[in-house]
């Protein structure tokens, strides 16, 4: 099931599921990322591999791609 850094995901929810399955959800990112929420437009700092905006939008990034905000995906409100 673990595909290293080559895994492909079609939806943000798949990334979140993978992060949770591997136990990375609450682990700190190497460098915090500043994001703007796609749902409410509020800026927030993503500090862990899985983060939530104040409005409940769930964001995630895999450890292999945590070096850039461009790689962060959203999974939906309260996913």
PDB file of N, CA, C and O in Angstrom:
ATOM      1  N   UNK A   1       0.813  -1.190   0.000  1.00  0.00           N
ATOM      2  CA  UNK A   1       0.000   0.000   0.000  1.00  0.00           C
ATOM      3  C   UNK A   1       0.858   1.256   0.000  1.00  0.00           C
ATOM      4  O   UNK A   1       0.488   2.253  -0.563  1.00  0.00           O
ATOM      5  N   UNK A   2       2.029   1.218   0.622  1.00  0.00           N
ATOM      6  CA  UNK A   2       2.891   2.394   0.648  1.00  0.00           C
ATOM      7  C   UNK A   2       3.662   2.447  -0.670  1.00  0.00           C
ATOM      8  O   UNK A   2       4.391   1.546  -1.014  1.00  0.00           O
ATOM      9  N   UNK A   3       3.487   3.544  -1.410  1.00  0.00           N
ATOM     10  CA  UNK A   3       4.120   3.690  -2.712  1.00  0.00           C
ATOM     11  C   UNK A   3       5.269   4.679  -2.688  1.00  0.00           C
ATOM     12  O   UNK A   3       5.674   5.178  -3.729  1.00  0.00           O
ATOM     13  N   UNK A   4       5.790   4.976  -1.501  1.00  0.00           N
ATOM     14  CA  UNK A   4       6.864   5.954  -1.410  1.00  0.00           C
ATOM     15  C   UNK A   4       6.379   7.306  -1.883  1.00  0.00           C
ATOM     16  O   UNK A   4       5.268   7.710  -1.625  1.00  0.00           O
ATOM     17  N   UNK A   5       7.202   8.018  -2.607  1.00  0.00           N
ATOM     18  CA  UNK A   5       6.847   9.357  -3.088  1.00  0.00           C
ATOM     19  C   UNK A   5       6.219   9.329  -4.471  1.00  0.00           C
ATOM     20  O   UNK A   5       5.991  10.375  -5.068  1.00  0.00           O
ATOM     21  N   UNK A   6       5.929   8.151  -4.993  1.00  0.00           N
ATOM     22  CA  UNK A   6       5.388   8.057  -6.349  1.00  0.00           C
ATOM     23  C   UNK A   6       3.880   7.889  -6.381  1.00  0.00           C
ATOM     24  O   UNK A   6       3.304   7.831  -7.449  1.00  0.00           O
ATOM     25  N   UNK A   7       3.224   7.798  -5.236  1.00  0.00           N
ATOM     26  CA  UNK A   7       1.782   7.583  -5.195  1.00  0.00           C
ATOM     27  C   UNK A   7       1.017   8.714  -5.865  1.00  0.00           C
ATOM     28  O   UNK A   7       1.386   9.882  -5.766  1.00  0.00           O
ATOM     29  N   UNK A   8      -0.034   8.368  -6.575  1.00  0.00           N
ATOM     30  CA  UNK A   8      -0.874   9.342  -7.257  1.00  0.00           C
ATOM     31  C   UNK A   8      -2.255   9.345  -6.608  1.00  0.00           C
ATOM     32  O   UNK A   8      -2.819   8.292  -6.339  1.00  0.00           O
ATOM     33  N   UNK A   9      -2.800  10.529  -6.385  1.00  0.00           N
ATOM     34  CA  UNK A   9      -4.103  10.664  -5.754  1.00  0.00           C
ATOM     35  C   UNK A   9      -4.996  11.514  -6.640  1.00  0.00           C
ATOM     36  O   UNK A   9      -4.575  12.536  -7.168  1.00  0.00           O
ATOM     37  N   UNK A  10      -6.249  11.091  -6.804  1.00  0.00           N
ATOM     38  CA  UNK A  10      -7.197  11.830  -7.640  1.00  0.00           C
ATOM     39  C   UNK A  10      -7.977  12.862  -6.842  1.00  0.00           C
ATOM     40  O   UNK A  10      -8.456  13.837  -7.401  1.00  0.00           O
ATOM     41  N   UNK A  11      -8.109  12.648  -5.537  1.00  0.00           N
ATOM     42  CA  UNK A  11      -8.903  13.545  -4.699  1.00  0.00           C
ATOM     43  C   UNK A  11      -8.148  13.865  -3.415  1.00  0.00           C
ATOM     44  O   UNK A  11      -7.359  13.058  -2.924  1.00  0.00           O
ATOM     45  N   UNK A  12      -8.432  15.054  -2.867  1.00  0.00           N
ATOM     46  CA  UNK A  12      -7.806  15.457  -1.621  1.00  0.00           C
ATOM     47  C   UNK A  12      -8.117  14.517  -0.473  1.00  0.00           C
ATOM     48  O   UNK A  12      -7.290  14.299   0.406  1.00  0.00           O
ATOM     49  N   UNK A  13      -9.312  13.936  -0.492  1.00  0.00           N
ATOM     50  CA  UNK A  13      -9.683  13.012   0.584  1.00  0.00           C
ATOM     51  C   UNK A  13      -8.767  11.786   0.610  1.00  0.00           C
ATOM     52  O   UNK A  13      -8.494  11.247   1.682  1.00  0.00           O
ATOM     53  N   UNK A  14      -8.265  11.376  -0.541  1.00  0.00           N
ATOM     54  CA  UNK A  14      -7.342  10.241  -0.588  1.00  0.00           C
ATOM     55  C   UNK A  14      -6.015  10.588   0.076  1.00  0.00           C
ATOM     56  O   UNK A  14      -5.410   9.747   0.738  1.00  0.00           O
ATOM     57  N   UNK A  15      -5.571  11.826  -0.096  1.00  0.00           N
ATOM     58  CA  UNK A  15      -4.338  12.272   0.560  1.00  0.00           C
ATOM     59  C   UNK A  15      -4.535  12.277   2.071  1.00  0.00           C
ATOM     60  O   UNK A  15      -3.692  11.780   2.818  1.00  0.00           O
ATOM     61  N   UNK A  16      -5.660  12.813   2.531  1.00  0.00           N
ATOM     62  CA  UNK A  16      -5.942  12.851   3.967  1.00  0.00           C
ATOM     63  C   UNK A  16      -6.019  11.432   4.526  1.00  0.00           C
ATOM     64  O   UNK A  16      -5.457  11.142   5.590  1.00  0.00           O
ATOM     65  N   UNK A  17      -6.700  10.538   3.823  1.00  0.00           N
ATOM     66  CA  UNK A  17      -6.792   9.144   4.274  1.00  0.00           C
ATOM     67  C   UNK A  17      -5.403   8.521   4.399  1.00  0.00           C
ATOM     68  O   UNK A  17      -5.114   7.810   5.367  1.00  0.00           O
ATOM     69  N   UNK A  18      -4.529   8.785   3.432  1.00  0.00           N
ATOM     70  CA  UNK A  18      -3.167   8.240   3.440  1.00  0.00           C
ATOM     71  C   UNK A  18      -2.369   8.808   4.622  1.00  0.00           C
ATOM     72  O   UNK A  18      -1.689   8.064   5.337  1.00  0.00           O
ATOM     73  N   UNK A  19      -2.471  10.126   4.835  1.00  0.00           N
ATOM     74  CA  UNK A  19      -1.762  10.764   5.948  1.00  0.00           C
ATOM     75  C   UNK A  19      -2.218  10.158   7.272  1.00  0.00           C
ATOM     76  O   UNK A  19      -1.405   9.845   8.147  1.00  0.00           O
ATOM     77  N   UNK A  20      -3.525   9.979   7.426  1.00  0.00           N
ATOM     78  CA  UNK A  20      -4.067   9.402   8.661  1.00  0.00           C
ATOM     79  C   UNK A  20      -3.620   7.957   8.840  1.00  0.00           C
ATOM     80  O   UNK A  20      -3.241   7.541   9.935  1.00  0.00           O
ATOM     81  N   UNK A  21      -3.667   7.178   7.760  1.00  0.00           N
ATOM     82  CA  UNK A  21      -3.290   5.774   7.818  1.00  0.00           C
ATOM     83  C   UNK A  21      -1.816   5.615   8.218  1.00  0.00           C
ATOM     84  O   UNK A  21      -1.467   4.720   8.991  1.00  0.00           O
ATOM     85  N   UNK A  22      -0.963   6.490   7.726  1.00  0.00           N
ATOM     86  CA  UNK A  22       0.462   6.408   8.003  1.00  0.00           C
ATOM     87  C   UNK A  22       0.834   7.053   9.347  1.00  0.00           C
ATOM     88  O   UNK A  22       1.982   6.980   9.773  1.00  0.00           O
ATOM     89  N   UNK A  23      -0.125   7.716   9.996  1.00  0.00           N
ATOM     90  CA  UNK A  23       0.121   8.303  11.305  1.00  0.00           C
ATOM     91  C   UNK A  23       0.805   9.663  11.272  1.00  0.00           C
ATOM     92  O   UNK A  23       1.430  10.065  12.254  1.00  0.00           O
ATOM     93  N   UNK A  24       0.681  10.391  10.160  1.00  0.00           N
ATOM     94  CA  UNK A  24       1.346  11.683  10.022  1.00  0.00           C
ATOM     95  C   UNK A  24       0.448  12.880  10.321  1.00  0.00           C
ATOM     96  O   UNK A  24       0.927  14.015  10.365  1.00  0.00           O
ATOM     97  N   UNK A  25      -0.835  12.687  10.501  1.00  0.00           N
ATOM     98  CA  UNK A  25      -1.790  13.791  10.630  1.00  0.00           C
ATOM     99  C   UNK A  25      -1.352  14.875  11.603  1.00  0.00           C
ATOM    100  O   UNK A  25      -1.424  16.059  11.294  1.00  0.00           O
ATOM    101  N   UNK A  26      -0.929  14.476  12.785  1.00  0.00           N
ATOM    102  CA  UNK A  26      -0.615  15.438  13.833  1.00  0.00           C
ATOM    103  C   UNK A  26       0.869  15.779  13.930  1.00  0.00           C
ATOM    104  O   UNK A  26       1.267  16.525  14.817  1.00  0.00           O
ATOM    105  N   UNK A  27       1.664  15.242  13.020  1.00  0.00           N
ATOM    106  CA  UNK A  27       3.093  15.535  13.061  1.00  0.00           C
ATOM    107  C   UNK A  27       3.377  16.890  12.416  1.00  0.00           C
ATOM    108  O   UNK A  27       2.726  17.283  11.454  1.00  0.00           O
ATOM    109  N   UNK A  28       4.359  17.588  12.946  1.00  0.00           N
ATOM    110  CA  UNK A  28       4.709  18.910  12.437  1.00  0.00           C
ATOM    111  C   UNK A  28       5.350  18.844  11.060  1.00  0.00           C
ATOM    112  O   UNK A  28       6.153  17.950  10.786  1.00  0.00           O
ATOM    113  N   UNK A  29       4.994  19.815  10.225  1.00  0.00           N
ATOM    114  CA  UNK A  29       5.649  19.980   8.933  1.00  0.00           C
ATOM    115  C   UNK A  29       7.092  20.427   9.159  1.00  0.00           C
ATOM    116  O   UNK A  29       7.382  21.094  10.163  1.00  0.00           O
ATOM    117  N   UNK A  30       7.990  20.134   8.228  1.00  0.00           N
ATOM    118  CA  UNK A  30       9.366  20.618   8.364  1.00  0.00           C
ATOM    119  C   UNK A  30       9.418  22.153   8.429  1.00  0.00           C
ATOM    120  O   UNK A  30      10.192  22.718   9.192  1.00  0.00           O
ATOM    121  N   UNK A  31       8.572  22.795   7.638  1.00  0.00           N
ATOM    122  CA  UNK A  31       8.453  24.254   7.614  1.00  0.00           C
ATOM    123  C   UNK A  31       6.970  24.586   7.546  1.00  0.00           C
ATOM    124  O   UNK A  31       6.271  24.123   6.632  1.00  0.00           O
ATOM    125  N   UNK A  32       6.445  25.370   8.485  1.00  0.00           N
ATOM    126  CA  UNK A  32       5.024  25.755   8.408  1.00  0.00           C
ATOM    127  C   UNK A  32       4.736  26.491   7.095  1.00  0.00           C
ATOM    128  O   UNK A  32       5.590  27.217   6.579  1.00  0.00           O
ATOM    129  N   UNK A  33       3.540  26.276   6.569  1.00  0.00           N
ATOM    130  CA  UNK A  33       3.136  26.886   5.300  1.00  0.00           C
ATOM    131  C   UNK A  33       1.995  27.863   5.528  1.00  0.00           C
ATOM    132  O   UNK A  33       1.071  27.580   6.287  1.00  0.00           O
ATOM    133  N   UNK A  34       2.035  28.995   4.873  1.00  0.00           N
ATOM    134  CA  UNK A  34       0.951  29.966   4.948  1.00  0.00           C
ATOM    135  C   UNK A  34       0.015  29.708   3.772  1.00  0.00           C
ATOM    136  O   UNK A  34       0.439  29.678   2.613  1.00  0.00           O
ATOM    137  N   UNK A  35      -1.270  29.492   4.090  1.00  0.00           N
ATOM    138  CA  UNK A  35      -2.272  29.192   3.070  1.00  0.00           C
ATOM    139  C   UNK A  35      -3.437  30.153   3.171  1.00  0.00           C
ATOM    140  O   UNK A  35      -3.710  30.701   4.241  1.00  0.00           O
ATOM    141  N   UNK A  36      -4.142  30.302   2.072  1.00  0.00           N
ATOM    142  CA  UNK A  36      -5.410  31.012   2.069  1.00  0.00           C
ATOM    143  C   UNK A  36      -6.495  29.979   1.828  1.00  0.00           C
ATOM    144  O   UNK A  36      -6.427  29.201   0.868  1.00  0.00           O
ATOM    145  N   UNK A  37      -7.474  29.937   2.706  1.00  0.00           N
ATOM    146  CA  UNK A  37      -8.540  28.953   2.609  1.00  0.00           C
ATOM    147  C   UNK A  37      -9.353  29.173   1.335  1.00  0.00           C
ATOM    148  O   UNK A  37      -9.777  30.297   1.041  1.00  0.00           O
ATOM    149  N   UNK A  38      -9.575  28.104   0.612  1.00  0.00           N
ATOM    150  CA  UNK A  38     -10.348  28.185  -0.626  1.00  0.00           C
ATOM    151  C   UNK A  38     -11.839  28.364  -0.360  1.00  0.00           C
ATOM    152  O   UNK A  38     -12.584  28.761  -1.239  1.00  0.00           O
ATOM    153  N   UNK A  39     -12.264  28.079   0.863  1.00  0.00           N
ATOM    154  CA  UNK A  39     -13.695  28.171   1.184  1.00  0.00           C
ATOM    155  C   UNK A  39     -14.069  29.547   1.733  1.00  0.00           C
ATOM    156  O   UNK A  39     -14.996  30.174   1.249  1.00  0.00           O
ATOM    157  N   UNK A  40     -13.313  30.032   2.732  1.00  0.00           N
ATOM    158  CA  UNK A  40     -13.670  31.305   3.372  1.00  0.00           C
ATOM    159  C   UNK A  40     -12.708  32.443   3.052  1.00  0.00           C
ATOM    160  O   UNK A  40     -12.982  33.590   3.384  1.00  0.00           O
ATOM    161  N   UNK A  41     -11.573  32.138   2.437  1.00  0.00           N
ATOM    162  CA  UNK A  41     -10.612  33.161   2.064  1.00  0.00           C
ATOM    163  C   UNK A  41      -9.687  33.612   3.176  1.00  0.00           C
ATOM    164  O   UNK A  41      -8.831  34.467   2.964  1.00  0.00           O
ATOM    165  N   UNK A  42      -9.817  33.039   4.367  1.00  0.00           N
ATOM    166  CA  UNK A  42      -8.983  33.424   5.508  1.00  0.00           C
ATOM    167  C   UNK A  42      -7.592  32.802   5.380  1.00  0.00           C
ATOM    168  O   UNK A  42      -7.452  31.638   5.022  1.00  0.00           O
ATOM    169  N   UNK A  43      -6.560  33.578   5.685  1.00  0.00           N
ATOM    170  CA  UNK A  43      -5.198  33.043   5.716  1.00  0.00           C
ATOM    171  C   UNK A  43      -4.981  32.305   7.036  1.00  0.00           C
ATOM    172  O   UNK A  43      -5.495  32.716   8.069  1.00  0.00           O
ATOM    173  N   UNK A  44      -4.235  31.209   6.971  1.00  0.00           N
ATOM    174  CA  UNK A  44      -3.891  30.473   8.179  1.00  0.00           C
ATOM    175  C   UNK A  44      -2.544  29.799   7.984  1.00  0.00           C
ATOM    176  O   UNK A  44      -2.067  29.661   6.861  1.00  0.00           O
ATOM    177  N   UNK A  45      -1.944  29.388   9.080  1.00  0.00           N
ATOM    178  CA  UNK A  45      -0.650  28.716   9.030  1.00  0.00           C
ATOM    179  C   UNK A  45      -0.869  27.222   9.208  1.00  0.00           C
ATOM    180  O   UNK A  45      -1.443  26.778  10.202  1.00  0.00           O
ATOM    181  N   UNK A  46      -0.419  26.462   8.224  1.00  0.00           N
ATOM    182  CA  UNK A  46      -0.495  25.010   8.273  1.00  0.00           C
ATOM    183  C   UNK A  46       0.779  24.527   8.960  1.00  0.00           C
ATOM    184  O   UNK A  46       1.873  24.698   8.444  1.00  0.00           O
ATOM    185  N   UNK A  47       0.630  23.944  10.150  1.00  0.00           N
ATOM    186  CA  UNK A  47       1.780  23.514  10.940  1.00  0.00           C
ATOM    187  C   UNK A  47       1.965  21.991  10.950  1.00  0.00           C
ATOM    188  O   UNK A  47       3.039  21.494  11.246  1.00  0.00           O
ATOM    189  N   UNK A  48       0.889  21.253  10.660  1.00  0.00           N
ATOM    190  CA  UNK A  48       0.950  19.787  10.655  1.00  0.00           C
ATOM    191  C   UNK A  48       0.532  19.271   9.281  1.00  0.00           C
ATOM    192  O   UNK A  48      -0.055  19.993   8.480  1.00  0.00           O
ATOM    193  N   UNK A  49       0.806  18.001   9.018  1.00  0.00           N
ATOM    194  CA  UNK A  49       0.512  17.424   7.708  1.00  0.00           C
ATOM    195  C   UNK A  49      -0.977  17.458   7.370  1.00  0.00           C
ATOM    196  O   UNK A  49      -1.351  17.474   6.211  1.00  0.00           O
ATOM    197  N   UNK A  50      -1.817  17.450   8.396  1.00  0.00           N
ATOM    198  CA  UNK A  50      -3.261  17.661   8.210  1.00  0.00           C
ATOM    199  C   UNK A  50      -3.642  18.869   9.048  1.00  0.00           C
ATOM    200  O   UNK A  50      -3.347  18.932  10.240  1.00  0.00           O
ATOM    201  N   UNK A  51      -4.281  19.844   8.426  1.00  0.00           N
ATOM    202  CA  UNK A  51      -4.676  21.062   9.129  1.00  0.00           C
ATOM    203  C   UNK A  51      -6.072  21.470   8.719  1.00  0.00           C
ATOM    204  O   UNK A  51      -6.579  21.046   7.676  1.00  0.00           O
ATOM    205  N   UNK A  52      -6.670  22.314   9.558  1.00  0.00           N
ATOM    206  CA  UNK A  52      -8.031  22.781   9.307  1.00  0.00           C
ATOM    207  C   UNK A  52      -8.074  24.298   9.398  1.00  0.00           C
ATOM    208  O   UNK A  52      -7.496  24.872  10.314  1.00  0.00           O
ATOM    209  N   UNK A  53      -8.780  24.914   8.487  1.00  0.00           N
ATOM    210  CA  UNK A  53      -9.057  26.342   8.577  1.00  0.00           C
ATOM    211  C   UNK A  53     -10.144  26.530   9.638  1.00  0.00           C
ATOM    212  O   UNK A  53     -10.842  25.577  10.005  1.00  0.00           O
ATOM    213  N   UNK A  54     -10.317  27.757  10.111  1.00  0.00           N
ATOM    214  CA  UNK A  54     -11.356  28.032  11.113  1.00  0.00           C
ATOM    215  C   UNK A  54     -12.750  27.669  10.628  1.00  0.00           C
ATOM    216  O   UNK A  54     -13.626  27.361  11.427  1.00  0.00           O
ATOM    217  N   UNK A  55     -12.972  27.687   9.313  1.00  0.00           N
ATOM    218  CA  UNK A  55     -14.298  27.354   8.781  1.00  0.00           C
ATOM    219  C   UNK A  55     -14.509  25.846   8.652  1.00  0.00           C
ATOM    220  O   UNK A  55     -15.591  25.398   8.298  1.00  0.00           O
ATOM    221  N   UNK A  56     -13.474  25.046   8.928  1.00  0.00           N
ATOM    222  CA  UNK A  56     -13.619  23.592   8.892  1.00  0.00           C
ATOM    223  C   UNK A  56     -13.075  22.921   7.649  1.00  0.00           C
ATOM    224  O   UNK A  56     -13.097  21.692   7.561  1.00  0.00           O
ATOM    225  N   UNK A  57     -12.573  23.689   6.678  1.00  0.00           N
ATOM    226  CA  UNK A  57     -11.979  23.089   5.482  1.00  0.00           C
ATOM    227  C   UNK A  57     -10.723  22.329   5.904  1.00  0.00           C
ATOM    228  O   UNK A  57      -9.889  22.833   6.651  1.00  0.00           O
ATOM    229  N   UNK A  58     -10.609  21.087   5.443  1.00  0.00           N
ATOM    230  CA  UNK A  58      -9.500  20.219   5.812  1.00  0.00           C
ATOM    231  C   UNK A  58      -8.466  20.216   4.684  1.00  0.00           C
ATOM    232  O   UNK A  58      -8.816  20.031   3.514  1.00  0.00           O
ATOM    233  N   UNK A  59      -7.210  20.423   5.066  1.00  0.00           N
ATOM    234  CA  UNK A  59      -6.098  20.446   4.116  1.00  0.00           C
ATOM    235  C   UNK A  59      -5.069  19.413   4.512  1.00  0.00           C
ATOM    236  O   UNK A  59      -4.898  19.107   5.691  1.00  0.00           O
ATOM    237  N   UNK A  60      -4.346  18.887   3.531  1.00  0.00           N
ATOM    238  CA  UNK A  60      -3.299  17.930   3.827  1.00  0.00           C
ATOM    239  C   UNK A  60      -2.218  17.918   2.773  1.00  0.00           C
ATOM    240  O   UNK A  60      -2.428  18.359   1.637  1.00  0.00           O
ATOM    241  N   UNK A  61      -1.074  17.407   3.169  1.00  0.00           N
ATOM    242  CA  UNK A  61       0.055  17.233   2.260  1.00  0.00           C
ATOM    243  C   UNK A  61       0.848  16.023   2.738  1.00  0.00           C
ATOM    244  O   UNK A  61       0.967  15.787   3.938  1.00  0.00           O
ATOM    245  N   UNK A  62       1.351  15.252   1.800  1.00  0.00           N
ATOM    246  CA  UNK A  62       2.157  14.091   2.169  1.00  0.00           C
ATOM    247  C   UNK A  62       3.563  14.538   2.560  1.00  0.00           C
ATOM    248  O   UNK A  62       4.035  15.586   2.114  1.00  0.00           O
ATOM    249  N   UNK A  63       4.253  13.761   3.385  1.00  0.00           N
ATOM    250  CA  UNK A  63       5.606  14.130   3.801  1.00  0.00           C
ATOM    251  C   UNK A  63       6.566  14.355   2.618  1.00  0.00           C
ATOM    252  O   UNK A  63       7.408  15.235   2.679  1.00  0.00           O
ATOM    253  N   UNK A  64       6.407  13.595   1.563  1.00  0.00           N
ATOM    254  CA  UNK A  64       7.297  13.743   0.403  1.00  0.00           C
ATOM    255  C   UNK A  64       7.130  15.083  -0.302  1.00  0.00           C
ATOM    256  O   UNK A  64       8.030  15.509  -1.022  1.00  0.00           O
ATOM    257  N   UNK A  65       5.992  15.718  -0.133  1.00  0.00           N
ATOM    258  CA  UNK A  65       5.690  16.943  -0.871  1.00  0.00           C
ATOM    259  C   UNK A  65       5.434  18.141   0.030  1.00  0.00           C
ATOM    260  O   UNK A  65       4.849  19.133  -0.395  1.00  0.00           O
ATOM    261  N   UNK A  66       5.894  18.061   1.269  1.00  0.00           N
ATOM    262  CA  UNK A  66       5.588  19.092   2.260  1.00  0.00           C
ATOM    263  C   UNK A  66       6.467  20.332   2.154  1.00  0.00           C
ATOM    264  O   UNK A  66       6.387  21.219   2.981  1.00  0.00           O
ATOM    265  N   UNK A  67       7.261  20.426   1.108  1.00  0.00           N
ATOM    266  CA  UNK A  67       8.177  21.558   0.964  1.00  0.00           C
ATOM    267  C   UNK A  67       7.543  22.768   0.288  1.00  0.00           C
ATOM    268  O   UNK A  67       8.151  23.828   0.202  1.00  0.00           O
ATOM    269  N   UNK A  68       6.300  22.624  -0.194  1.00  0.00           N
ATOM    270  CA  UNK A  68       5.676  23.720  -0.926  1.00  0.00           C
ATOM    271  C   UNK A  68       4.168  23.742  -0.706  1.00  0.00           C
ATOM    272  O   UNK A  68       3.509  22.694  -0.752  1.00  0.00           O
ATOM    273  N   UNK A  69       3.624  24.946  -0.543  1.00  0.00           N
ATOM    274  CA  UNK A  69       2.171  25.106  -0.395  1.00  0.00           C
ATOM    275  C   UNK A  69       1.433  24.678  -1.657  1.00  0.00           C
ATOM    276  O   UNK A  69       0.252  24.341  -1.598  1.00  0.00           O
ATOM    277  N   UNK A  70       2.109  24.651  -2.792  1.00  0.00           N
ATOM    278  CA  UNK A  70       1.488  24.222  -4.056  1.00  0.00           C
ATOM    279  C   UNK A  70       1.039  22.761  -4.009  1.00  0.00           C
ATOM    280  O   UNK A  70       0.165  22.362  -4.773  1.00  0.00           O
ATOM    281  N   UNK A  71       1.630  21.981  -3.135  1.00  0.00           N
ATOM    282  CA  UNK A  71       1.314  20.558  -3.038  1.00  0.00           C
ATOM    283  C   UNK A  71       0.199  20.246  -2.045  1.00  0.00           C
ATOM    284  O   UNK A  71      -0.240  19.103  -1.956  1.00  0.00           O
ATOM    285  N   UNK A  72      -0.261  21.236  -1.315  1.00  0.00           N
ATOM    286  CA  UNK A  72      -1.315  21.038  -0.324  1.00  0.00           C
ATOM    287  C   UNK A  72      -2.654  20.883  -1.061  1.00  0.00           C
ATOM    288  O   UNK A  72      -2.949  21.619  -2.000  1.00  0.00           O
ATOM    289  N   UNK A  73      -3.445  19.909  -0.617  1.00  0.00           N
ATOM    290  CA  UNK A  73      -4.761  19.662  -1.221  1.00  0.00           C
ATOM    291  C   UNK A  73      -5.844  19.827  -0.153  1.00  0.00           C
ATOM    292  O   UNK A  73      -5.575  19.729   1.044  1.00  0.00           O
ATOM    293  N   UNK A  74      -7.055  20.046  -0.606  1.00  0.00           N
ATOM    294  CA  UNK A  74      -8.181  20.146   0.339  1.00  0.00           C
ATOM    295  C   UNK A  74      -9.062  18.927   0.167  1.00  0.00           C
ATOM    296  O   UNK A  74      -9.209  18.376  -0.917  1.00  0.00           O
ATOM    297  N   UNK A  75      -9.687  18.534   1.291  1.00  0.00           N
ATOM    298  CA  UNK A  75     -10.524  17.339   1.288  1.00  0.00           C
ATOM    299  C   UNK A  75     -11.987  17.645   1.503  1.00  0.00           C
ATOM    300  O   UNK A  75     -12.836  16.789   1.287  1.00  0.00           O
ATOM    301  N   UNK A  76     -12.324  18.859   1.940  1.00  0.00           N
ATOM    302  CA  UNK A  76     -13.710  19.214   2.179  1.00  0.00           C
ATOM    303  C   UNK A  76     -13.911  19.684   3.599  1.00  0.00           C
ATOM    304  O   UNK A  76     -13.050  19.535   4.459  1.00  0.00           O
ATOM    305  N   UNK A  77     -15.084  20.244   3.824  1.00  0.00           N
ATOM    306  CA  UNK A  77     -15.431  20.754   5.147  1.00  0.00           C
ATOM    307  C   UNK A  77     -15.627  19.578   6.111  1.00  0.00           C
ATOM    308  O   UNK A  77     -16.351  18.630   5.824  1.00  0.00           O
ATOM    309  N   UNK A  78     -14.941  19.652   7.254  1.00  0.00           N
ATOM    310  CA  UNK A  78     -15.030  18.648   8.323  1.00  0.00           C
ATOM    311  C   UNK A  78     -14.808  17.223   7.865  1.00  0.00           C
ATOM    312  O   UNK A  78     -15.382  16.286   8.420  1.00  0.00           O
ATOM    313  N   UNK A  79     -13.955  17.029   6.841  1.00  0.00           N
ATOM    314  CA  UNK A  79     -13.681  15.679   6.362  1.00  0.00           C
ATOM    315  C   UNK A  79     -12.995  14.876   7.457  1.00  0.00           C
ATOM    316  O   UNK A  79     -12.116  15.278   8.113  1.00  0.00           O
TER     317      UNK A  79
END
